[in-house]
XYZ file of N, CA and C in Angstrom:
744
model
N 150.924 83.739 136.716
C 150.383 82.520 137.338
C 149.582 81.725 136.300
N 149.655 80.938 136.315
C 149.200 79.721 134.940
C 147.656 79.486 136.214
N 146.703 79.613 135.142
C 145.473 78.898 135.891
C 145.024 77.562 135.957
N 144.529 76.823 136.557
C 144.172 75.551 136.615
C 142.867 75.144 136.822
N 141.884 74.611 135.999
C 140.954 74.406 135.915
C 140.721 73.227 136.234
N 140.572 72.315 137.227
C 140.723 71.325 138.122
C 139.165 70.548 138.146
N 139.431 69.103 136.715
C 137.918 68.298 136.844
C 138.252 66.919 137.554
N 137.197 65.920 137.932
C 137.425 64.595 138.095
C 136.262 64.446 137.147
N 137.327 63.344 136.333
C 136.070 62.787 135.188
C 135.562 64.243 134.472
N 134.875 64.579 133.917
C 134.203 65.609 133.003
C 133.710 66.546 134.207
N 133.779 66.480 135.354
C 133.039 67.341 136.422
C 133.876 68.565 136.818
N 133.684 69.946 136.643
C 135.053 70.069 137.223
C 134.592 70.765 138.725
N 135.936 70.838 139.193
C 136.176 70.668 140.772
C 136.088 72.049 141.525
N 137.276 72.751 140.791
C 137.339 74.111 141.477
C 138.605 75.073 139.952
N 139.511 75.660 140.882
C 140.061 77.104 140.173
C 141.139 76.766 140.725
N 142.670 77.107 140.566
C 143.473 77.528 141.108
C 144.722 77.291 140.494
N 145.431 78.508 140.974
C 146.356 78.884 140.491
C 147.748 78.707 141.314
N 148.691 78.247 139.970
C 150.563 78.433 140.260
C 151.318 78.619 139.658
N 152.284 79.266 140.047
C 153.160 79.657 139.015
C 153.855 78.345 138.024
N 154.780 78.585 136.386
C 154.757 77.700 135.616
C 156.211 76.921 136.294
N 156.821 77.791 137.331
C 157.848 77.068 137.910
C 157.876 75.950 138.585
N 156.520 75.850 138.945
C 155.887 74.750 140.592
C 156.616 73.536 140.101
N 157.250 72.796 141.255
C 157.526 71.060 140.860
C 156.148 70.307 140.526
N 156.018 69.594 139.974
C 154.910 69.026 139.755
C 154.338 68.419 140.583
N 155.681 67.612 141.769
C 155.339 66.667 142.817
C 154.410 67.920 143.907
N 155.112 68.828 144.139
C 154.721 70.048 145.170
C 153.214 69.960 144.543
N 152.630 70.613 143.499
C 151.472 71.011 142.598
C 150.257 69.426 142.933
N 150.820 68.685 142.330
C 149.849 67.501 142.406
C 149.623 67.099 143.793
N 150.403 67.313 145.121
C 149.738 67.134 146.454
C 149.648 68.578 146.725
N 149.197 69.674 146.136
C 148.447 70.675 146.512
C 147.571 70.333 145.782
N 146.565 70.006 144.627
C 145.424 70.214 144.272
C 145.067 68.672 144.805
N 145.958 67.734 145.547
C 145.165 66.491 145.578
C 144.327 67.309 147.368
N 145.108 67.766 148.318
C 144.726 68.059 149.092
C 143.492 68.929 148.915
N 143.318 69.860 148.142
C 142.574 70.609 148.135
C 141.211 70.429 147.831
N 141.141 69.352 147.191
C 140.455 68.030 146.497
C 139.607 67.485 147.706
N 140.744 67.183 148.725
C 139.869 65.952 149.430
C 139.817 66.880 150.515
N 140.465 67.961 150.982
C 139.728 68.894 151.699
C 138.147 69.356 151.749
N 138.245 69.676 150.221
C 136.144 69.927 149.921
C 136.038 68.725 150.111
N 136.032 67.483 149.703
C 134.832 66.573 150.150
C 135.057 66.184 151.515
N 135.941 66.851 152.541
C 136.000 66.170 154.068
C 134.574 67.231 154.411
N 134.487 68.713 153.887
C 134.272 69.907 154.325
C 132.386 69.534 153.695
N 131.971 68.481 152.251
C 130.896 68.444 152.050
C 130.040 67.182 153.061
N 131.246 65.997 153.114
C 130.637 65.542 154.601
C 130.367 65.880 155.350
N 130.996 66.748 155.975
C 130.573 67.320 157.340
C 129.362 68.155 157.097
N 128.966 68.963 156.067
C 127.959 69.725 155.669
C 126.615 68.725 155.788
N 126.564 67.583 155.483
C 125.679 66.255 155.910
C 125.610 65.512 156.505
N 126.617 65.751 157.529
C 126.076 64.758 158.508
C 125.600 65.394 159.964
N 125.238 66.707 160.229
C 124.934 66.869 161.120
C 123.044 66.240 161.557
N 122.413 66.189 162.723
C 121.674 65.647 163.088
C 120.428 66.677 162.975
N 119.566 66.905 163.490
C 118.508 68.219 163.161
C 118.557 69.295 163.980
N 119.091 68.936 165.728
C 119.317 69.762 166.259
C 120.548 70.517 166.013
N 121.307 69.858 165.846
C 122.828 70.426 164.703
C 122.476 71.937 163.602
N 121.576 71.046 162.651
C 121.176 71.364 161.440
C 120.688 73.100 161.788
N 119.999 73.213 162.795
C 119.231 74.293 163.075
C 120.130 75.377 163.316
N 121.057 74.809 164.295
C 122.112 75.950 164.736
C 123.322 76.054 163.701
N 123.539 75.028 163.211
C 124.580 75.170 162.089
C 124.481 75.424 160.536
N 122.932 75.977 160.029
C 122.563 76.128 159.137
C 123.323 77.058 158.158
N 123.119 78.685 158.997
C 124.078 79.432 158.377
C 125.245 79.396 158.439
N 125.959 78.548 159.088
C 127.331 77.830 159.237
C 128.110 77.330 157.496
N 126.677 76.470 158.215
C 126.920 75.211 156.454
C 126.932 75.615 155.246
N 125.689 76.551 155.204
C 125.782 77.442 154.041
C 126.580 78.393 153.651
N 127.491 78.433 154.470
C 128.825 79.852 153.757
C 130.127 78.530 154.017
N 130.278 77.520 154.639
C 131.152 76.312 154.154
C 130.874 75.762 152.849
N 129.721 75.407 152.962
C 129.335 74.748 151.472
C 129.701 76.203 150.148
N 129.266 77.131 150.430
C 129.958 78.182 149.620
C 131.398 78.261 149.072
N 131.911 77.973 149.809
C 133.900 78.344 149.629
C 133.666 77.474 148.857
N 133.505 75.990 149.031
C 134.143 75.099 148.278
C 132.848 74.154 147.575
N 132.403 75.359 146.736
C 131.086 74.848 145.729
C 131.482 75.037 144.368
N 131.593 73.930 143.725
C 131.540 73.691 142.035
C 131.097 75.309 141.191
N 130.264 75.787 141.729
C 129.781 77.004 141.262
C 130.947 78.175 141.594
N 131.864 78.039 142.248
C 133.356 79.038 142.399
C 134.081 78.599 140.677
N 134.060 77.814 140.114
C 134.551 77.595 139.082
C 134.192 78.613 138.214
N 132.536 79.059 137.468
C 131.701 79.570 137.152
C 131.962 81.181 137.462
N 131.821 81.016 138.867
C 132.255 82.745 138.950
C 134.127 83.472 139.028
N 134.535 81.900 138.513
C 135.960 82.366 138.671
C 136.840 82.695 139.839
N 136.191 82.283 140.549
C 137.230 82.375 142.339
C 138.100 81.001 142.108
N 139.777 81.938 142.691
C 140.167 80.253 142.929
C 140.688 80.050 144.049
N 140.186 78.464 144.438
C 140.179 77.884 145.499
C 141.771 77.820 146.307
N 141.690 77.844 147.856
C 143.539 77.658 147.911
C 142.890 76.490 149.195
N 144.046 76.121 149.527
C 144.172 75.431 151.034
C 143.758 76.443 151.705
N 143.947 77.114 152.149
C 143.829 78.067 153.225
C 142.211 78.357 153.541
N 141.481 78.499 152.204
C 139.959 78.578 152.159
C 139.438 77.655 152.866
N 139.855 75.909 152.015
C 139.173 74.918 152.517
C 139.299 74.766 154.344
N 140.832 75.447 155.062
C 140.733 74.960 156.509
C 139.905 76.162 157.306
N 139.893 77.469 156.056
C 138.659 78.860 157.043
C 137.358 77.881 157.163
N 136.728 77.066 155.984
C 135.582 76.260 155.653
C 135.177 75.390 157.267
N 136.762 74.388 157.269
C 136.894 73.603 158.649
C 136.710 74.477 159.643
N 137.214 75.208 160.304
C 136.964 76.581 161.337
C 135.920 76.133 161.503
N 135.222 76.742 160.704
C 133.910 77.497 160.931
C 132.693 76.542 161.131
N 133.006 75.808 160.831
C 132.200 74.193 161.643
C 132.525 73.692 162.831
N 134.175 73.809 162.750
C 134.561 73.319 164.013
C 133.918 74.104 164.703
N 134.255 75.253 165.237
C 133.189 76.486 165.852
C 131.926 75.927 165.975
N 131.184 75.992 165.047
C 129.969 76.230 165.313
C 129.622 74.719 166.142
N 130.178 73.456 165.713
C 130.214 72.628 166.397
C 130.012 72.350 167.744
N 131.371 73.488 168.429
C 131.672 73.484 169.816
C 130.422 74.217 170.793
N 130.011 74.942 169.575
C 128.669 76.070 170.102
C 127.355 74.720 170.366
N 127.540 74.290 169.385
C 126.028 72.728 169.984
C 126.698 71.925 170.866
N 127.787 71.523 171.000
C 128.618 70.667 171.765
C 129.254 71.088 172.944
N 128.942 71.867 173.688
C 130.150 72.144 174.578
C 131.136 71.589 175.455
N 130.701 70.415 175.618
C 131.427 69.278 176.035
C 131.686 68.384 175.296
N 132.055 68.652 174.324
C 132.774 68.083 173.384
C 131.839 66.470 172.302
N 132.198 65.765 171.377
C 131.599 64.641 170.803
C 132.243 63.765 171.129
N 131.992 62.477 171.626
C 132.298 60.860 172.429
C 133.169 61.151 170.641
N 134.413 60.198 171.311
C 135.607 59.942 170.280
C 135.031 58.677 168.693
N 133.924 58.191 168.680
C 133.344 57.259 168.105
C 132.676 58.644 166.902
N 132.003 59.751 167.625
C 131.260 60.296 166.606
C 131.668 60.668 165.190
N 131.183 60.388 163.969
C 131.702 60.735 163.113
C 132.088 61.967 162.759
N 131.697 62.786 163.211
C 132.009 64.316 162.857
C 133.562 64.308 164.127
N 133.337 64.097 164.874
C 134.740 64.193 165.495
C 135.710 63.717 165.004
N 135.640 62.512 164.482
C 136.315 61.656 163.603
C 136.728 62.547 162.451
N 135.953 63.277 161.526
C 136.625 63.810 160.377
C 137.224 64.912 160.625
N 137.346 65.705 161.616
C 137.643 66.549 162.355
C 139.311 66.383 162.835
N 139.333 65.042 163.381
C 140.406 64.750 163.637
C 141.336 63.425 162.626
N 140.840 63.736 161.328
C 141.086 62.918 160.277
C 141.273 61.245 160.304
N 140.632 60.751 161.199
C 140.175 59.910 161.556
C 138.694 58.871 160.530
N 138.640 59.340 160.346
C 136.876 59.060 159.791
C 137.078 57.669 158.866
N 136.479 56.863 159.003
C 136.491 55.241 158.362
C 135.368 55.330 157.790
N 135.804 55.616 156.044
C 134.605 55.353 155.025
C 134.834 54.560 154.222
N 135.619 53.260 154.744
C 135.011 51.842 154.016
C 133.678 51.612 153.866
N 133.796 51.152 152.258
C 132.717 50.571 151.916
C 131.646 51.786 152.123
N 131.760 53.195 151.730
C 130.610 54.024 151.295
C 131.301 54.751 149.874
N 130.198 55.359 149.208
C 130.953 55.937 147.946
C 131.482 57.340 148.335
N 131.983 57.592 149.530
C 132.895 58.675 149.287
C 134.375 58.230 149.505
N 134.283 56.957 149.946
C 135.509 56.259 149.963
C 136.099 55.953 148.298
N 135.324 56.089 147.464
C 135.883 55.793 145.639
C 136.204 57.512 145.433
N 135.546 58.590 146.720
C 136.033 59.881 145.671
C 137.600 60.053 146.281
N 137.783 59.580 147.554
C 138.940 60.074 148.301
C 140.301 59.893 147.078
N 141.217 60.735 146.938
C 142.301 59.890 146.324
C 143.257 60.628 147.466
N 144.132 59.338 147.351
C 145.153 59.590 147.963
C 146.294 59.910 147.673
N 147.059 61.034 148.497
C 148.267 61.854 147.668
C 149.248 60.950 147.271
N 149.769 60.211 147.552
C 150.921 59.117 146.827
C 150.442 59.281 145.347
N 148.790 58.195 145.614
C 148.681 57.920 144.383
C 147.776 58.830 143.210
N 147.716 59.986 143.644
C 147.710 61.061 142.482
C 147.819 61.366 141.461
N 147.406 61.937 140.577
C 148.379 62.034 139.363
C 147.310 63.207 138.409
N 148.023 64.109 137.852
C 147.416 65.241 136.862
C 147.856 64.738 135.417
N 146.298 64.603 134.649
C 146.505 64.985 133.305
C 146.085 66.337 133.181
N 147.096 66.408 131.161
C 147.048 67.701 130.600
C 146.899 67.600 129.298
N 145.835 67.594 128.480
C 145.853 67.282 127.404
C 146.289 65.940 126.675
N 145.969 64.268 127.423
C 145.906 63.567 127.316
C 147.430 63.044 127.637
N 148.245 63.862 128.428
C 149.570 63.820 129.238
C 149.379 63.577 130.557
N 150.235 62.823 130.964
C 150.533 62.548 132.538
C 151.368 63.847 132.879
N 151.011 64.561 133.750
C 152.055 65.492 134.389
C 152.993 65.054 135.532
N 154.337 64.396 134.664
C 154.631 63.579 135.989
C 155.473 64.531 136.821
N 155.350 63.923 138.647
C 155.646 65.098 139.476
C 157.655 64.780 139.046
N 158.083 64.643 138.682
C 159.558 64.612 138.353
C 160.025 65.995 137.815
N 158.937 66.729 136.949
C 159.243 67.631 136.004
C 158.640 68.828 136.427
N 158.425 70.050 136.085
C 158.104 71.252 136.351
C 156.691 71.640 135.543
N 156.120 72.642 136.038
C 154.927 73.156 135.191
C 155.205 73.442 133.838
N 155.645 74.061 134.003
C 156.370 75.004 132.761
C 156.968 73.655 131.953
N 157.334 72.892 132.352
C 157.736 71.605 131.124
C 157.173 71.558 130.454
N 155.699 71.550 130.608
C 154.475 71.138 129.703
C 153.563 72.412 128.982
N 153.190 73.147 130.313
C 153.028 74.485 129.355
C 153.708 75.729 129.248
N 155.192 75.288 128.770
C 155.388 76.753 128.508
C 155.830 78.173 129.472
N 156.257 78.853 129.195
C 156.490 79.862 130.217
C 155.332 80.728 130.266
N 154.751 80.913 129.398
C 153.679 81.677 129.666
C 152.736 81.803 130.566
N 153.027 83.092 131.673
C 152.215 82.616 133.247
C 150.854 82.954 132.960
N 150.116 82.985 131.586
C 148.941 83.894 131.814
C 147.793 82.820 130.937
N 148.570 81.232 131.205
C 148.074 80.390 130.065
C 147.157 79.967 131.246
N 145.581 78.861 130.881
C 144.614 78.725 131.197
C 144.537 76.873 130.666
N 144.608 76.015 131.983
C 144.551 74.538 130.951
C 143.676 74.215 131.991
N 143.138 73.063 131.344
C 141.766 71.877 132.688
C 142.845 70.672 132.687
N 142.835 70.630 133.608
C 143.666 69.772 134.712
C 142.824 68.501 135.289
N 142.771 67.357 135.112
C 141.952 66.151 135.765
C 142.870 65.827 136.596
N 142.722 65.462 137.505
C 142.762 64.260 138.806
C 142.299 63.742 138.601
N 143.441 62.331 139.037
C 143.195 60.491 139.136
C 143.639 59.771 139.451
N 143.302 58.921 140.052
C 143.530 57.831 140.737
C 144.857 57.089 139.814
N 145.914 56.746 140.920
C 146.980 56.243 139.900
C 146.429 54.821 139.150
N 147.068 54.093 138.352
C 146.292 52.838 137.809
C 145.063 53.280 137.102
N 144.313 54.207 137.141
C 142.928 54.325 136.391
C 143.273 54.871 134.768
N 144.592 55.106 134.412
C 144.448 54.443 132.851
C 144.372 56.794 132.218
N 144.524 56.702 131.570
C 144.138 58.423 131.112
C 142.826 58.411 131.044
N 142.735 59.795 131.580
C 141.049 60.042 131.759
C 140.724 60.652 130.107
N 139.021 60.707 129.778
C 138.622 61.011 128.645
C 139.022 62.293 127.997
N 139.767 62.291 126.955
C 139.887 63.979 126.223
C 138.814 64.848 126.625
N 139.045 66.245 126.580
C 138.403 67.313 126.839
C 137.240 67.637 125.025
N 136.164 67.562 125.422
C 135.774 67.780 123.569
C 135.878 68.664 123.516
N 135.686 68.848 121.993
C 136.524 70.024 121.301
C 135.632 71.232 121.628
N 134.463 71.132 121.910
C 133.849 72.251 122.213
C 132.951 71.723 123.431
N 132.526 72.736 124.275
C 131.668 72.483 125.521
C 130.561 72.382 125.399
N 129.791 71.976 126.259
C 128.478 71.651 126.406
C 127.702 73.098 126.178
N 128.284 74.280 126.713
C 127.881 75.188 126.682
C 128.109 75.953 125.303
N 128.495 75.758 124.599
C 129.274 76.216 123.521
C 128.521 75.592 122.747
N 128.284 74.707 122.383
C 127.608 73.267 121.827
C 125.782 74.451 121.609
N 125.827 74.199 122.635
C 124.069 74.715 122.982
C 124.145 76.019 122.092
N 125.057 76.845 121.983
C 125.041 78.229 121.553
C 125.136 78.336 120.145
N 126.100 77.269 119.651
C 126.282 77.239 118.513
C 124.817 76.657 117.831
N 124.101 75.512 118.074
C 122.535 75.302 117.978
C 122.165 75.925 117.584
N 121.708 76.918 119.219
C 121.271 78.158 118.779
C 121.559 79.247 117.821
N 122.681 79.424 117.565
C 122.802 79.981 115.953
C 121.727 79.331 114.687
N 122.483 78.476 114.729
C 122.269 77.985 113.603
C 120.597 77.869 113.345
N 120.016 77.472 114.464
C 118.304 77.495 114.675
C 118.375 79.148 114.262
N 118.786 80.096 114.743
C 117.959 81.746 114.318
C 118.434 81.825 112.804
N 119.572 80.884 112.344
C 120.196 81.454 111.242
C 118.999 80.951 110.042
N 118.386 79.739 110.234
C 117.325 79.119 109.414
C 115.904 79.448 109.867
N 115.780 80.414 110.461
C 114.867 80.906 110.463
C 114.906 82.021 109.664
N 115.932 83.151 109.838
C 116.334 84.409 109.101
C 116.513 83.980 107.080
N 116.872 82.611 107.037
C 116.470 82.544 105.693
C 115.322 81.856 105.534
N 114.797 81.513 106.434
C 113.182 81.267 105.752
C 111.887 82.346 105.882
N 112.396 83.007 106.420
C 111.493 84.595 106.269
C 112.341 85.226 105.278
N 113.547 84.992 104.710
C 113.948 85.914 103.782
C 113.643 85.071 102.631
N 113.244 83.725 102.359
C 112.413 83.126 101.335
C 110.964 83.727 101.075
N 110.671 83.360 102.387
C 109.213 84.109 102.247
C 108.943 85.103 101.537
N 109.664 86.044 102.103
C 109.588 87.512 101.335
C 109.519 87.420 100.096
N 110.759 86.617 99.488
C 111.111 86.598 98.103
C 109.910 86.665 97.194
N 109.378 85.257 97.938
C 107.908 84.696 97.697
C 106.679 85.990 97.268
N 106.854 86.920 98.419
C 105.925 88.093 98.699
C 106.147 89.225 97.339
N 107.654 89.105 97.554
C 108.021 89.866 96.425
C 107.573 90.413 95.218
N 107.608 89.526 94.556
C 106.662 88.976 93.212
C 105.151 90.037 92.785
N 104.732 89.857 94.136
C 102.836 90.743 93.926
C 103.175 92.176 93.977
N 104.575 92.987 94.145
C 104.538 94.084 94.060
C 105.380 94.090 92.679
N 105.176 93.358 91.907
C 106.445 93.288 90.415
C 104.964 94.080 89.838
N 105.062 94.678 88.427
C 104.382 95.097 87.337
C 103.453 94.175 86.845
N 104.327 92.811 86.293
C 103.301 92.083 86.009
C 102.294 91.216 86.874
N 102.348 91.246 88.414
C 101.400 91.088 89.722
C 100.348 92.239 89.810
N 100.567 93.159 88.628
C 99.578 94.352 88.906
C 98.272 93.529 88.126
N 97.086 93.786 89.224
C 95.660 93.027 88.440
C 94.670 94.267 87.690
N 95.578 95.168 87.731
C 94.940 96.529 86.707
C 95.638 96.908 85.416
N 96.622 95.903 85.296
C 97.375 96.481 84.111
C 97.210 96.140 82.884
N 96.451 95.061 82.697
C 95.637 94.875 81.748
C 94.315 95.883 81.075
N 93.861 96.084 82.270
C 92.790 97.203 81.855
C 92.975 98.248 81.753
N 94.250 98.889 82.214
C 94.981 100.336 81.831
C 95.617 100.455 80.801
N 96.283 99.285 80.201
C 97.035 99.058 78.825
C 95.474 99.370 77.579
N 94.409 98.827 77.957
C 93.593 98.928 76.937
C 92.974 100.450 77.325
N 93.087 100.992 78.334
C 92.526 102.317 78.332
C 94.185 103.252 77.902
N 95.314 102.870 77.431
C 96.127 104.085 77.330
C 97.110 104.301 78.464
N 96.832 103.477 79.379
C 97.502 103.722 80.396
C 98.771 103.576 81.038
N 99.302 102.504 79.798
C 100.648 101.953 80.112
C 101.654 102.117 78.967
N 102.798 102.946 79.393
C 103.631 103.588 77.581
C 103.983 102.111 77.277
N 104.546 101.987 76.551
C 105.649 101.043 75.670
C 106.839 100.023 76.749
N 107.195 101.606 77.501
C 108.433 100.447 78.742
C 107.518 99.480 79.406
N 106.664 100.395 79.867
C 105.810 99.274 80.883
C 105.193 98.230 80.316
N 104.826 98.115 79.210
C 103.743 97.070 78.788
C 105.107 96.039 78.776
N 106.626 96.931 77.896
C 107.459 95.501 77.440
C 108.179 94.942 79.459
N 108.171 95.759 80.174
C 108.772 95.177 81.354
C 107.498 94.162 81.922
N 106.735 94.330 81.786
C 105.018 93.544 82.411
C 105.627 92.381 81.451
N 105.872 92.675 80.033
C 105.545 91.080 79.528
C 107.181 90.187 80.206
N 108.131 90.865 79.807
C 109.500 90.709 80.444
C 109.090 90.008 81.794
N 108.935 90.567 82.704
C 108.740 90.525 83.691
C 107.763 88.822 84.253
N 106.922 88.909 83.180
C 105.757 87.437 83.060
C 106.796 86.299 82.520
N 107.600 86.673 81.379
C 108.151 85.347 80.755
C 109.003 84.678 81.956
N 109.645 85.699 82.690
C 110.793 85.526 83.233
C 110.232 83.986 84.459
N 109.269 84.997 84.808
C 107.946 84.125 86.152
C 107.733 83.113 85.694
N 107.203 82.669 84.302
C 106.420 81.752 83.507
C 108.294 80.532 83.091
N 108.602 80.987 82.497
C 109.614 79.760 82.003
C 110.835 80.388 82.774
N 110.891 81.060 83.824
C 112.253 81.263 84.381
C 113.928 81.080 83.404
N 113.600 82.132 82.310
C 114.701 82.538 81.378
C 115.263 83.732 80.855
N 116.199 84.178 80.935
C 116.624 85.750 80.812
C 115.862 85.756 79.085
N 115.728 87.176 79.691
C 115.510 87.587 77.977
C 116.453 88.731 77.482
């Protein structure tokens, strides 16, 4: 199964996987659905009212779970099937505050019954619609005419980020060459790496006062007898080298 790492714009979306055989047309209205499934499933997570809110809390919070940006991260991947357990389980809990049901006007009934009119709000710019769909792949259109495997390969065990977009919106921005996260790490190298040579300067620095000629007694041991011949010539050796930095 080829994985799919599924962003809009630099954000990414969710996980999921198909084999490299999939038609493309089949593939691109499965991840467009799956797409606008979570954001039918994050509306509904906000628009309930307070008395809603109370009873549908732990509801919301294991909906908002399935289909949270953070499944990317821990590597779950998303299917259809998740996003309509997500629907369930609102609908449910819904019927539990509602038992006689929501007047046909309410918005939650409305998205419920795919109905919902979001002219003119900004979740109306996230909706895309399956016609006009379309997957890039490395600054490629994946057009639905052709197969997965056209583009990458037979290899079912390959791993690509996949954008969704709006048809007409032009190719979305290359993937950079390295991540944000990656980015930060590499920093961080490089910050411990200049530190590790500036304590190993230091030292160098330190070095020096344990040499022969850093000894502040060797003068007065040379005149008492104290230092043979090697030592006096490595002390002076040792000074020229310090003093005019030149082999001898």
């Amino acid at each position: 199964m080829v994985v799919l790492h599924v962003k809009r714009g630099d954000e990414s979306q969710f996980l999921l996987q198909a084999p490299g055989s999939t038609e493309l047309e089949e593939l691109t209205i499965q991840v467009t659905r799956v797409y606008n499934g979570r954001l039918k499933v994050q509306r509904l997570c906000t628009a309930p009212n307070e008395k809603m809110k109370q009873v549908l809390k732990k509801t919301v919070e294991e909906a908002k779970a399935i289909v949270s940006k953070k499944q990317v991260e821990a590597g779950v991947f998303v299917t259809m099937e998740m996003v309509k357990d997500a629907l369930d389980q609102l609908r449910g809990a819904v019927m539990i505050v509602y038992p006689m049901g929501l007047p046909p006007y309410d918005p939650i009934r409305m998205e419920f019954e795919n109905k919902e009119d979001l002219s003119g709000t900004q979740a109306a710019l996230e909706v895309i619609q399956e016609s006009e769909a379309q997957l890039w792949w490395a600054a490629k259109e994946l057009r639905r005419t052709k197969k997965l495997s056209d583009y990458v390969g037979r290899n079912e065990k390959t791993k690509i980020i996949v954008k969704i977009q709006q048809r007409g919106q032009g190719a979305p921005a290359r993937e950079p060459i390295i991540s944000s996260e990656e980015h930060k790490q590499l920093m961080l190298f490089y910050h411990r790496r200049q530190e590790e040579l500036k304590k190993l300067e230091e030292n160098d620095d330190d070095s020096c006062l344990n040499s022969p000629w850093a000894d502040t007694t060797a003068l007065k041991r040379h005149f008492h007898g104290g230092l043979d011949r090697m030592e006096i010539h490595g002390v002076e050796k040792a000074l020229l080298m310090k003093l005019w930095k030149i082999p001898l």
